[in-house]
Amino acid sequence: MSSQVDVPDRSLPLNPAAPERTAAPPRRRARWKPARSTLVSLLTIAVLLAAWWGATALALVPPLFLPPPADVAHQFWAVSVDGFADSTLAEHLGASLARVFVALIATIIVSVPIGFAIGLSPIGRGIFDPIIEFLRPIPPLAYLPLVIIWFGIGEPSKVLVIAIAMVAPIVIATATGVRSVSQSRVNAARSFGATRLQVLRYVILPGALIDILTGVRIALGAGWSTLVAAELVAATRGLGFMIQSAAQFLVTDVVVMGIVVIAAVAFALEAGIRLLQRRLVPWAGKD
């Protein structure tokens, strides 16, 4: 009797009826498209900065019209520490953000119910739809003289001009979101005995929340772009007031610094709203 143990040949299948072991699927390649787009964006910004620096270093454009990047960076530090027009950069930024967010909160409180009325009721649509379609194509700055006549040159007039720019995007987005809610979900909720208020709270509102937040995002951009013009009305603090004051004294580096700060804050607000959208409506795009 042999003491050796026959070792089966691993190269052959033990059971001919069993399916052959297939090779492991190739590992998915890492998604490189966002990284490439980010790299391209950074490269574009670097090229623009290099062109800016080159134009000023070669004196192609006088510093009065286009100050060097170093001067703008110096003014950023100087205004942050010493201030400009009796306020530091943080105080100007805080005043502008306060106006925009007060206008945004007031607009959400008014516009979301109007959007629900347009989306749910023919009577609501008949009342509010012509008003929104009348307001929507008119630039908010066209209302500025009338707003000053009605409310003076104080803070209410500035907030109101910014709010007017935000109304139409939120109303239209809310109405679109309400109308896009699946009717089968509404009928299912009603078949389980849900009241009208419960259907509104637990079915329609979550379904429309994606579009509402999209409208808030668009409205925030519109309000922020209206901010500078609104702060030209007898303001004593704010980014728009700072830019206007610097322009009157031909301090171009402060003007450019203010524009860069406005763009950076707008980018940060956009990123914040996108993050909030992902947190509040994680089911977006998974329907």
XYZ file of N, CA and C in Angstrom:
861
model
N 0.842 -1.201 0.000
C 0.000 0.000 0.000
C 0.871 1.242 0.000
N 0.609 2.100 -0.886
C 1.452 3.291 -1.000
C 1.036 4.335 0.021
N 2.001 4.975 0.647
C 1.710 6.062 1.623
C 1.482 7.402 0.975
N 1.711 7.491 -0.277
C 1.519 8.797 -0.914
C 0.029 9.064 -1.150
N -0.366 10.282 -1.016
C -1.745 10.725 -1.252
C -1.806 11.380 -2.611
N -2.757 10.881 -3.372
C -2.890 11.456 -4.706
C -3.479 12.860 -4.618
N -2.784 13.805 -5.084
C -3.251 15.197 -5.086
C -3.977 15.463 -6.388
N -5.240 15.843 -6.302
C -5.976 16.088 -7.548
C -5.355 17.218 -8.336
N -5.464 17.067 -9.633
C -4.942 18.095 -10.523
C -5.852 19.319 -10.472
N -5.329 20.421 -9.934
C -6.133 21.643 -9.775
C -6.454 22.288 -11.123
N -5.752 21.871 -12.133
C -6.010 22.501 -13.427
C -7.272 21.985 -14.073
N -7.817 20.822 -13.540
C -9.015 20.261 -14.113
C -10.185 20.490 -13.190
N -11.380 20.679 -13.684
C -12.552 20.857 -12.800
C -12.904 19.559 -12.114
N -13.259 19.627 -10.776
C -13.608 18.443 -10.015
C -14.922 17.882 -10.490
N -15.858 18.677 -10.769
C -17.155 18.245 -11.241
C -17.351 18.784 -12.646
N -17.399 17.896 -13.622
C -17.545 18.397 -14.985
C -18.828 19.158 -15.207
N -19.878 18.854 -14.319
C -21.143 19.571 -14.508
C -21.119 20.973 -13.953
N -20.138 21.219 -13.048
C -20.088 22.536 -12.449
C -19.588 23.567 -13.451
N -20.105 24.743 -13.382
C -19.630 25.767 -14.321
C -18.185 26.119 -14.033
N -17.488 26.378 -15.081
C -16.100 26.742 -14.910
C -15.991 28.090 -14.218
N -14.974 28.152 -13.374
C -14.768 29.400 -12.646
C -14.288 30.470 -13.612
N -15.039 31.495 -13.623
C -14.691 32.573 -14.543
C -13.681 33.506 -13.900
N -12.992 34.135 -14.722
C -11.980 35.067 -14.218
C -12.633 36.256 -13.534
N -11.965 36.742 -12.515
C -12.504 37.893 -11.784
C -12.654 39.079 -12.716
N -13.789 39.786 -12.572
C -13.974 40.961 -13.449
C -12.891 41.983 -13.193
N -12.496 42.631 -14.236
C -11.447 43.646 -14.049
C -11.922 44.754 -13.140
N -11.016 45.190 -12.326
C -11.339 46.265 -11.396
C -11.662 47.522 -12.165
N -12.699 48.213 -11.640
C -13.093 49.455 -12.293
C -11.994 50.491 -12.125
N -11.783 51.135 -13.200
C -10.793 52.197 -13.129
C -11.355 53.367 -12.344
N -10.511 53.990 -11.618
C -10.944 55.134 -10.825
C -11.471 56.233 -11.753
N -12.524 56.912 -11.258
C -13.095 57.992 -12.057
C -12.109 59.154 -12.085
N -11.679 59.444 -13.254
C -10.665 60.473 -13.399
C -11.199 61.735 -14.028
N -12.486 61.673 -14.490
C -13.011 62.847 -15.171
C -13.100 64.072 -14.276
N -13.686 63.968 -13.017
C -13.712 65.152 -12.167
C -12.324 65.675 -11.867
N -11.360 64.753 -11.631
C -10.011 65.206 -11.340
C -9.432 65.956 -12.536
N -9.735 65.462 -13.731
C -9.218 66.141 -14.916
C -9.870 67.512 -15.080
N -11.205 67.588 -14.820
C -11.859 68.888 -14.941
C -11.316 69.868 -13.911
N -11.062 69.374 -12.686
C -10.489 70.255 -11.667
C -9.109 70.727 -12.083
N -8.332 69.805 -12.647
C -6.998 70.178 -13.096
C -7.061 71.222 -14.207
N -8.007 71.028 -15.129
C -8.162 72.003 -16.219
C -8.597 73.358 -15.672
N -9.502 73.349 -14.677
C -9.944 74.613 -14.078
C -8.786 75.336 -13.405
N -7.985 74.576 -12.636
C -6.831 75.194 -11.980
C -5.841 75.727 -13.003
N -5.673 74.975 -14.083
C -4.757 75.425 -15.131
C -5.278 76.695 -15.803
N -6.598 76.762 -16.008
C -7.186 77.971 -16.606
C -6.978 79.185 -15.713
N -7.206 78.990 -14.410
C -7.000 80.104 -13.472
C -5.537 80.531 -13.469
N -4.637 79.550 -13.507
C -3.205 79.884 -13.519
C -2.835 80.666 -14.783
N -3.405 80.269 -15.921
C -3.115 80.978 -17.174
C -3.639 82.413 -17.112
N -4.856 82.580 -16.562
C -5.412 83.933 -16.451
C -4.574 84.808 -15.522
N -4.149 84.234 -14.391
C -3.302 85.002 -13.473
C -1.971 85.351 -14.121
N -1.414 84.388 -14.867
C -0.140 84.649 -15.546
C -0.303 85.747 -16.595
N -1.432 85.706 -17.330
C -1.675 86.748 -18.333
C -1.848 88.110 -17.662
N -2.557 88.115 -16.536
C -2.733 89.352 -15.776
C -1.381 89.898 -15.310
N -0.584 89.006 -14.694
C 0.722 89.430 -14.198
C 1.619 89.875 -15.359
N 1.588 89.159 -16.482
C 2.437 89.522 -17.618
C 2.057 90.872 -18.206
N 0.739 91.123 -18.308
C 0.287 92.403 -18.875
C 0.718 93.575 -18.009
N 0.676 93.388 -16.694
C 1.078 94.486 -15.803
C 2.592 94.592 -15.695
N 3.298 93.442 -15.720
C 4.761 93.486 -15.622
C 5.377 94.117 -16.858
N 4.797 93.898 -18.020
C 5.303 94.480 -19.262
C 4.738 95.871 -19.525
N 3.938 96.360 -18.575
C 3.342 97.710 -18.691
C 2.491 97.849 -19.943
N 1.819 96.766 -20.318
C 0.926 96.850 -21.470
C -0.329 97.649 -21.137
N -0.699 97.617 -19.870
C -1.878 98.355 -19.401
C -1.441 99.201 -18.209
N -1.798 100.475 -18.177
C -1.429 101.312 -17.021
C -2.026 100.757 -15.723
N -1.287 100.883 -14.607
C -1.809 100.366 -13.311
C -3.128 100.993 -12.896
N -3.418 102.195 -13.396
C -4.697 102.815 -13.035
C -5.879 102.010 -13.561
N -5.680 101.369 -14.712
C -6.762 100.573 -15.306
C -6.695 99.109 -14.883
N -5.483 98.580 -14.740
C -5.329 97.189 -14.336
C -4.148 97.086 -13.378
N -4.408 97.104 -12.070
C -3.308 97.029 -11.104
C -2.692 95.630 -11.090
N -1.428 95.507 -10.707
C -0.789 94.179 -10.627
C -1.440 93.311 -9.559
N -1.346 91.995 -9.709
C -1.909 91.098 -8.684
C -1.320 91.329 -7.299
N -0.037 91.693 -7.248
C 0.584 91.917 -5.935
C -0.065 93.101 -5.226
N -0.389 94.164 -5.979
C -1.050 95.319 -5.358
C -2.442 94.951 -4.845
N -3.153 94.135 -5.605
C -4.491 93.708 -5.169
C -4.391 92.865 -3.905
N -3.399 91.956 -3.869
C -3.207 91.141 -2.669
C -2.826 92.011 -1.475
N -2.002 93.034 -1.721
C -1.627 93.951 -0.630
C -2.855 94.700 -0.107
N -3.718 95.139 -1.029
C -4.924 95.841 -0.591
C -5.864 94.920 0.170
N -5.870 93.648 -0.207
C -6.703 92.692 0.541
C -6.268 92.640 2.002
N -4.968 92.590 2.220
C -4.466 92.549 3.595
C -4.684 93.900 4.287
N -4.434 94.994 3.560
C -4.557 96.318 4.172
C -6.004 96.614 4.561
N -6.948 96.311 3.666
C -8.355 96.573 3.976
C -8.848 95.633 5.084
N -8.330 94.405 5.107
C -8.737 93.474 6.167
C -8.279 93.967 7.535
N -7.105 94.587 7.597
C -6.542 95.015 8.886
C -6.934 96.459 9.205
N -6.678 97.350 8.279
C -6.877 98.787 8.545
C -8.250 99.296 8.120
N -8.884 98.581 7.173
C -10.211 99.006 6.727
C -10.165 99.965 5.555
N -11.317 100.203 4.983
C -11.483 101.170 3.891
C -12.879 101.755 4.016
N -12.975 103.055 3.892
C -14.259 103.769 4.036
C -14.881 103.481 5.404
N -14.041 103.599 6.434
C -14.477 103.498 7.837
C -14.903 102.096 8.260
N -14.586 101.085 7.478
C -14.944 99.707 7.871
C -13.908 98.744 7.325
N -13.689 97.668 8.058
C -12.778 96.636 7.585
C -13.490 95.762 6.544
N -12.710 94.904 5.906
C -13.296 94.028 4.888
C -14.329 93.088 5.509
N -14.058 92.601 6.708
C -15.016 91.711 7.369
C -16.331 92.428 7.661
N -16.247 93.714 8.045
C -17.475 94.466 8.323
C -18.264 94.727 7.040
N -17.548 95.064 5.957
C -18.245 95.232 4.672
C -18.912 93.924 4.246
N -18.171 92.822 4.371
C -18.708 91.524 3.963
C -19.897 91.120 4.832
N -19.795 91.367 6.135
C -20.894 91.018 7.032
C -22.164 91.795 6.711
N -22.007 93.097 6.390
C -23.189 93.900 6.042
C -23.847 93.384 4.762
N -23.028 93.027 3.777
C -23.598 92.524 2.517
C -24.286 91.176 2.716
N -23.636 90.272 3.455
C -24.243 88.960 3.690
C -25.536 89.082 4.487
N -25.570 90.003 5.453
C -26.794 90.184 6.245
C -27.949 90.618 5.349
N -27.693 91.556 4.440
C -28.764 92.010 3.530
C -29.242 90.863 2.643
N -28.292 90.098 2.110
C -28.682 89.024 1.194
C -29.468 87.938 1.924
N -29.045 87.553 3.122
C -29.737 86.455 3.802
C -31.074 86.904 4.386
N -31.178 88.151 4.819
C -32.502 88.647 5.244
C -33.470 88.630 4.064
N -32.983 89.085 2.911
C -33.831 89.061 1.710
C -34.172 87.628 1.314
N -33.215 86.715 1.448
C -33.475 85.322 1.064
C -34.525 84.682 1.971
N -34.399 84.891 3.280
C -35.368 84.301 4.221
C -36.771 84.867 3.963
N -36.855 86.189 3.794
C -38.160 86.799 3.522
C -38.742 86.278 2.206
N -37.882 86.100 1.212
C -38.374 85.616 -0.078
C -38.850 84.169 0.010
N -38.137 83.331 0.756
C -38.567 81.928 0.904
C -39.924 81.870 1.604
N -40.085 82.686 2.653
C -41.345 82.672 3.401
C -42.527 83.047 2.489
N -42.293 83.972 1.569
C -43.380 84.435 0.698
C -43.514 83.561 -0.550
N -42.387 83.177 -1.139
C -42.416 82.569 -2.470
C -42.810 81.094 -2.453
N -42.400 80.351 -1.433
C -42.719 78.916 -1.413
C -44.233 78.675 -1.332
N -44.970 79.346 -0.434
C -46.434 79.161 -0.467
C -47.061 79.580 -1.791
N -46.543 80.641 -2.410
C -47.080 81.045 -3.714
C -46.818 79.959 -4.756
N -45.625 79.365 -4.711
C -45.327 78.274 -5.637
C -46.229 77.069 -5.421
N -46.532 76.750 -4.149
C -47.472 75.659 -3.865
C -48.868 75.998 -4.391
N -49.285 77.257 -4.219
C -50.611 77.648 -4.709
C -50.685 77.531 -6.227
N -49.629 77.922 -6.912
C -49.626 77.820 -8.375
C -49.620 76.364 -8.817
N -48.854 75.530 -8.092
C -48.732 74.140 -8.498
C -49.923 73.272 -8.154
N -50.702 73.672 -7.121
C -51.785 72.800 -6.645
C -53.175 73.270 -7.048
N -53.339 74.576 -7.201
C -54.694 75.101 -7.382
C -54.809 75.901 -8.672
N -55.839 75.631 -9.478
C -56.065 76.474 -10.661
C -56.353 77.924 -10.292
N -57.029 78.125 -9.142
C -57.307 79.502 -8.715
C -56.005 80.212 -8.344
N -55.142 79.486 -7.596
C -53.849 80.079 -7.243
C -53.017 80.381 -8.474
N -53.057 79.456 -9.429
C -52.310 79.689 -10.667
C -52.869 80.900 -11.419
N -54.199 81.037 -11.413
C -54.799 82.181 -12.090
C -54.474 83.506 -11.427
N -54.303 83.483 -10.084
C -54.010 84.737 -9.381
C -52.531 85.116 -9.501
N -51.658 84.150 -9.187
C -50.244 84.499 -9.037
C -49.428 84.367 -10.323
N -49.844 83.500 -11.220
C -49.025 83.277 -12.415
C -48.850 84.546 -13.251
N -49.909 85.344 -13.509
C -49.678 86.589 -14.267
C -48.751 87.563 -13.555
N -48.854 87.603 -12.214
C -47.992 88.529 -11.469
C -46.521 88.126 -11.606
N -46.256 86.825 -11.453
C -44.873 86.357 -11.571
C -44.352 86.545 -12.984
N -45.175 86.257 -13.972
C -44.734 86.438 -15.355
C -44.535 87.913 -15.696
N -45.238 88.797 -14.974
C -45.026 90.234 -15.172
C -43.714 90.681 -14.517
N -43.418 90.143 -13.321
C -42.217 90.563 -12.603
C -40.951 89.941 -13.167
N -41.062 88.703 -13.666
C -39.876 87.913 -14.012
C -38.972 88.569 -15.047
N -39.483 89.099 -16.171
C -38.539 89.611 -17.179
C -37.989 91.000 -16.886
N -38.511 91.685 -15.859
C -38.075 93.059 -15.592
C -36.837 93.024 -14.703
N -35.761 93.697 -15.060
C -34.567 93.730 -14.189
C -34.910 94.371 -12.848
N -34.436 93.812 -11.749
C -34.762 94.370 -10.423
C -34.328 95.819 -10.266
N -33.262 96.209 -10.968
C -32.798 97.596 -10.827
C -33.800 98.578 -11.395
N -34.693 98.105 -12.274
C -35.718 99.008 -12.803
C -36.676 99.462 -11.709
N -36.795 98.633 -10.651
C -37.683 99.002 -9.538
C -37.007 99.957 -8.559
N -35.699 100.126 -8.699
C -34.946 100.868 -7.685
C -35.481 102.286 -7.451
N -35.727 103.104 -8.504
C -36.259 104.457 -8.224
C -37.604 104.409 -7.504
N -38.474 103.483 -7.918
C -39.779 103.392 -7.274
C -39.660 102.930 -5.820
N -38.754 101.993 -5.577
C -38.547 101.509 -4.208
C -38.011 102.617 -3.314
N -37.130 103.442 -3.849
C -36.603 104.567 -3.062
C -37.710 105.562 -2.741
N -38.594 105.806 -3.716
C -39.709 106.734 -3.464
C -40.629 106.178 -2.386
N -40.866 104.876 -2.424
C -41.802 104.272 -1.471
C -41.190 104.091 -0.084
N -39.943 103.589 -0.046
C -39.372 103.178 1.245
C -38.155 103.998 1.671
N -37.785 105.005 0.886
C -36.645 105.825 1.280
C -35.320 105.162 0.935
N -34.259 105.661 1.563
C -32.923 105.155 1.238
C -32.340 104.306 2.364
N -33.173 103.824 3.261
C -32.693 103.002 4.376
C -32.491 101.552 3.968
N -32.326 100.721 4.986
C -32.077 99.290 4.750
C -33.246 98.574 4.069
N -34.521 98.912 4.400
C -35.622 98.186 3.739
C -35.583 98.262 2.224
N -35.206 99.410 1.675
C -35.185 99.529 0.217
C -34.108 98.630 -0.390
N -32.954 98.516 0.261
C -31.877 97.645 -0.254
C -32.299 96.183 -0.198
N -32.868 95.785 0.945
C -33.303 94.388 1.091
C -34.420 94.072 0.107
N -35.317 95.046 -0.111
C -36.444 94.803 -1.014
C -35.972 94.620 -2.459
N -35.012 95.417 -2.895
C -34.503 95.265 -4.261
C -33.859 93.891 -4.443
N -33.110 93.438 -3.439
C -32.492 92.107 -3.521
C -33.573 91.023 -3.512
N -34.602 91.218 -2.678
C -35.671 90.215 -2.587
C -36.449 90.105 -3.891
N -36.658 91.240 -4.560
C -37.393 91.203 -5.835
C -36.658 90.326 -6.845
N -35.332 90.384 -6.797
C -34.550 89.556 -7.726
C -34.669 88.064 -7.418
N -35.085 87.720 -6.183
C -35.124 86.318 -5.773
C -36.501 85.678 -5.911
N -37.532 86.484 -6.066
C -38.889 85.946 -5.981
C -39.181 84.955 -7.103
N -38.993 85.398 -8.340
C -39.404 84.576 -9.481
C -38.706 83.208 -9.527
N -37.384 83.116 -9.314
C -36.767 81.778 -9.365
C -37.341 80.794 -8.354
N -37.608 81.261 -7.118
C -38.113 80.340 -6.097
C -39.561 79.951 -6.387
N -40.376 80.912 -6.807
C -41.781 80.597 -7.101
C -41.876 79.597 -8.255
N -41.165 79.873 -9.330
C -41.244 78.993 -10.507
C -40.696 77.606 -10.188
N -39.588 77.534 -9.458
C -39.016 76.221 -9.115
C -39.947 75.447 -8.193
N -40.563 76.133 -7.233
C -41.478 75.445 -6.319
C -42.698 74.916 -7.072
N -43.283 75.742 -7.931
C -44.448 75.291 -8.699
C -44.091 74.106 -9.591
N -42.926 74.156 -10.204
C -42.494 73.037 -11.051
C -42.306 71.770 -10.219
N -41.705 71.908 -9.048
C -41.509 70.748 -8.187
C -42.805 70.147 -7.698
N -43.763 71.000 -7.355
C -45.065 70.499 -6.888
C -45.779 69.740 -8.001
N -45.736 70.294 -9.207
C -46.424 69.633 -10.320
C -45.740 68.337 -10.738
N -44.457 68.194 -10.421
C -43.735 66.994 -10.845
C -43.869 65.824 -9.867
N -44.541 66.041 -8.724
C -44.722 64.937 -7.764
C -45.619 63.869 -8.385
N -45.211 62.630 -8.237
C -45.953 61.524 -8.842
C -47.364 61.435 -8.262
N -48.348 61.379 -9.139
C -49.736 61.288 -8.692
C -50.014 59.934 -8.041
N -49.281 58.895 -8.439
C -49.484 57.578 -7.825
C -49.095 57.593 -6.350
N -48.082 58.366 -6.005
C -47.704 58.472 -4.595
C -48.776 59.208 -3.805
N -49.329 60.246 -4.421
C -50.401 60.977 -3.740
C -51.604 60.061 -3.534
N -51.965 59.304 -4.575
C -53.111 58.397 -4.446
C -52.841 57.299 -3.426
N -51.586 56.803 -3.379
C -51.247 55.778 -2.397
C -51.388 56.306 -0.977
N -50.932 57.536 -0.758
C -51.058 58.127 0.576
C -52.523 58.319 0.949
N -53.326 58.752 -0.017
C -54.750 58.938 0.270
C -55.450 57.618 0.535
N -55.015 56.546 -0.164
C -55.643 55.243 0.061
C -55.367 54.712 1.457
N -54.257 55.176 2.072
C -53.958 54.780 3.456
C -54.595 55.715 4.468
N -55.411 56.632 4.001
C -56.156 57.500 4.916
C -55.463 58.790 5.272
N -54.447 59.164 4.523
C -53.748 60.416 4.839
C -54.647 61.606 4.551
N -54.600 62.564 5.449
C -55.368 63.789 5.229
C -54.661 64.663 4.192
N -55.337 65.721 3.776
C -54.749 66.629 2.778
C -53.471 67.273 3.310
N -53.508 67.623 4.593
C -52.313 68.232 5.187
C -51.166 67.235 5.269
N -51.479 65.976 5.592
C -50.433 64.951 5.659
C -49.857 64.658 4.270
N -50.710 64.631 3.261
C -50.203 64.449 1.893
C -49.274 65.599 1.522
N -49.682 66.794 1.912
C -48.859 67.966 1.602
C -47.518 67.896 2.335
N -47.576 67.448 3.602
C -46.362 67.451 4.443
C -45.426 66.305 4.112
N -45.975 65.102 3.888
C -45.113 63.916 3.777
C -44.926 63.422 2.344
N -45.673 63.923 1.398
C -45.534 63.446 0.010
C -45.106 64.578 -0.920
N -45.901 65.647 -0.941
C -45.642 66.706 -1.929
C -44.388 67.518 -1.569
N -44.270 67.890 -0.276
C -43.116 68.699 0.110
C -41.792 67.973 -0.112
N -41.633 66.711 0.325
C -40.353 66.035 0.020
C -40.112 65.872 -1.476
N -41.206 65.636 -2.227
C -41.025 65.474 -3.667
C -40.614 66.758 -4.360
N -41.092 67.891 -3.839
C -40.762 69.183 -4.470
C -39.513 69.818 -3.902
N -38.953 69.229 -2.854
C -37.825 69.873 -2.168
C -36.603 70.017 -3.067
N -36.410 69.064 -3.975
C -35.254 69.145 -4.876
C -35.341 70.414 -5.719
N -36.510 70.641 -6.314
C -36.673 71.830 -7.152
C -36.673 73.110 -6.324
N -37.205 73.049 -5.099
C -37.199 74.249 -4.251
C -35.759 74.681 -3.956
N -34.913 73.716 -3.608
C -33.521 74.053 -3.314
C -32.787 74.540 -4.564
N -33.148 73.978 -5.719
C -32.553 74.484 -6.962
C -32.960 75.940 -7.188
N -34.237 76.245 -6.922
C -34.685 77.627 -7.038
C -33.991 78.546 -6.052
N -33.769 78.061 -4.820
C -33.050 78.871 -3.821
C -31.621 79.143 -4.296
N -31.016 78.135 -4.908
C -29.642 78.311 -5.404
C -29.585 79.377 -6.501
N -30.539 79.307 -7.422
C -30.575 80.306 -8.495
C -30.897 81.694 -7.927
N -31.830 81.724 -6.974
C -32.222 83.007 -6.391
C -31.075 83.642 -5.623
N -30.293 82.829 -4.929
C -29.168 83.372 -4.172
C -28.152 84.016 -5.113
N -27.919 83.387 -6.258
C -27.015 83.989 -7.235
C -27.570 85.285 -7.790
N -28.878 85.304 -8.065
C -29.489 86.535 -8.587
C -29.443 87.655 -7.551
N -29.727 87.328 -6.303
C -29.687 88.339 -5.246
C -28.288 88.869 -5.007
N -27.314 87.968 -5.057
C -25.930 88.399 -4.829
C -25.457 89.306 -5.956
N -25.891 89.034 -7.186
C -25.501 89.889 -8.304
C -26.207 91.239 -8.250
N -27.344 91.329 -7.571
C -28.056 92.599 -7.432
C -27.539 93.418 -6.257
N -26.730 92.768 -5.418
C -26.284 93.400 -4.174
C -25.526 94.704 -4.425
N -24.595 94.674 -5.377
C -23.743 95.845 -5.589
C -24.585 97.062 -5.957
N -25.538 96.876 -6.867
C -26.391 98.004 -7.265
C -27.268 98.463 -6.099
N -27.749 97.510 -5.292
C -28.603 97.896 -4.165
C -27.823 98.704 -3.130
N -26.541 98.416 -2.983
C -25.747 99.134 -1.977
C -25.250 100.483 -2.479
N -25.561 100.821 -3.715
C -25.219 102.156 -4.197
C -26.164 103.201 -3.646
N -27.280 102.758 -3.059
C -28.293 103.686 -2.553
C -27.946 104.071 -1.118
N -27.152 105.109 -0.958
C -26.881 105.711 0.357
C -26.459 104.700 1.399
N -25.675 103.701 1.015
C -25.169 102.740 2.002
C -23.919 103.307 2.667
N -23.651 102.866 3.851
C -22.438 103.275 4.556
C -21.509 102.101 4.805
N -21.932 100.920 4.423
C -21.116 99.720 4.635
C -21.598 98.641 3.688
N -20.665 97.826 3.197
C -21.020 96.750 2.269
C -20.002 96.668 1.140
N -19.935 95.517 0.502
C -18.963 95.332 -0.576
C -19.254 96.255 -1.753
N -20.528 96.418 -2.099
C -20.880 97.315 -3.191
C -20.522 98.759 -2.863
N -20.803 99.162 -1.611
C -20.430 100.513 -1.175
C -18.918 100.695 -1.212
N -18.162 99.662 -0.804
C -16.700 99.758 -0.811
C -16.181 99.934 -2.243
N -16.725 99.156 -3.172
C -16.288 99.256 -4.569
C -16.638 100.623 -5.144
N -17.832 101.099 -4.857
C -18.251 102.399 -5.374
C -17.387 103.516 -4.809
N -17.078 103.448 -3.517
C -16.227 104.479 -2.907
C -14.826 104.449 -3.492
N -14.289 103.243 -3.702
C -12.943 103.133 -4.278
C -12.929 103.645 -5.717
N -14.003 103.403 -6.465
C -14.051 103.870 -7.854
C -14.086 105.390 -7.928
N -14.759 106.028 -6.972
C -14.820 107.490 -6.990
C -13.451 108.125 -6.796
N -12.567 107.437 -6.033
C -11.214 107.964 -5.790
C -10.164 107.278 -6.676
N -10.613 106.519 -7.693
C -9.727 105.829 -8.641
C -8.746 104.891 -7.929
N -9.170 104.274 -6.843
C -8.354 103.261 -6.163
C -8.694 101.915 -6.821
N -8.096 101.688 -7.961
C -8.509 100.540 -8.774
C -8.176 99.212 -8.108
N -7.079 99.155 -7.371
C -6.724 97.874 -6.744
C -7.762 97.449 -5.713
N -8.369 98.410 -5.035
C -9.452 98.060 -4.099
C -10.693 97.613 -4.872
N -10.941 98.251 -6.008
C -12.082 97.829 -6.822
C -11.912 96.385 -7.283
N -10.723 96.073 -7.795
C -10.481 94.697 -8.255
C -10.528 93.725 -7.077
N -9.971 94.131 -5.945
C -10.017 93.261 -4.765
C -11.460 92.986 -4.347
N -12.312 94.025 -4.382
C -13.713 93.824 -4.038
C -14.418 92.881 -5.001
N -14.109 93.010 -6.293
C -14.717 92.106 -7.286
C -14.293 90.663 -7.035
N -13.010 90.476 -6.719
C -12.527 89.113 -6.443
C -13.210 88.540 -5.196
N -13.383 89.374 -4.172
C -14.051 88.901 -2.947
C -15.501 88.533 -3.242
N -16.197 89.358 -4.031
C -17.592 89.055 -4.387
C -17.672 87.724 -5.136
N -16.757 87.516 -6.078
C -16.767 86.255 -6.825
C -16.459 85.063 -5.919
N -15.513 85.238 -5.000
C -15.158 84.129 -4.098
C -16.317 83.789 -3.165
N -16.999 84.817 -2.662
C -18.147 84.560 -1.772
C -19.275 83.894 -2.549
N -19.508 84.340 -3.773
C -20.548 83.700 -4.590
C -20.220 82.227 -4.826
N -18.964 81.928 -5.074
C -18.555 80.532 -5.261
C -18.781 79.731 -3.978
N -18.442 80.322 -2.835
C -18.632 79.619 -1.561
C -20.119 79.393 -1.269
N -20.962 80.384 -1.561
C -22.403 80.216 -1.345
C -22.962 79.113 -2.239
N -22.507 79.087 -3.479
C -22.965 78.049 -4.400
C -22.559 76.663 -3.895
N -21.321 76.544 -3.422
C -20.866 75.258 -2.895
C -21.657 74.870 -1.643
N -21.965 75.852 -0.797
C -22.733 75.566 0.406
C -24.139 75.084 0.097
N -24.799 75.721 -0.876
C -26.153 75.299 -1.246
C -26.130 73.897 -1.856
N -25.114 73.605 -2.673
C -25.014 72.263 -3.250
C -24.823 71.211 -2.145
N -23.994 71.536 -1.141
C -23.799 70.609 -0.027
C -25.095 70.419 0.752
N -25.810 71.531 0.992
C -27.092 71.438 1.702
C -28.094 70.612 0.903
N -28.065 70.760 -0.406
C -28.970 69.993 -1.270
C -28.682 68.498 -1.166
N -27.402 68.138 -1.123
C -27.068 66.709 -1.001
C -27.460 66.158 0.359
N -27.394 66.995 1.409
C -27.758 66.525 2.745
C -29.261 66.388 2.920
N -30.021 67.376 2.402
C -31.470 67.388 2.637
C -32.224 66.452 1.706
N -31.734 66.306 0.486
C -32.435 65.444 -0.487
C -31.448 64.415 -1.052
N -31.021 63.467 -0.212
C -30.063 62.466 -0.715
C -30.673 61.539 -1.761
N -32.011 61.555 -1.881
C -32.651 60.685 -2.872
C -32.703 61.331 -4.260
N -32.155 62.515 -4.399
C -32.200 63.194 -5.694
C -31.447 62.390 -6.746
N -32.107 62.156 -7.871
C -31.487 61.416 -8.968
C -31.492 59.917 -8.805
N -32.126 59.404 -7.704
C -32.156 57.959 -7.468
C -33.548 57.390 -7.650
N -34.441 58.181 -8.243
C -35.826 57.724 -8.401
C -35.929 56.695 -9.513
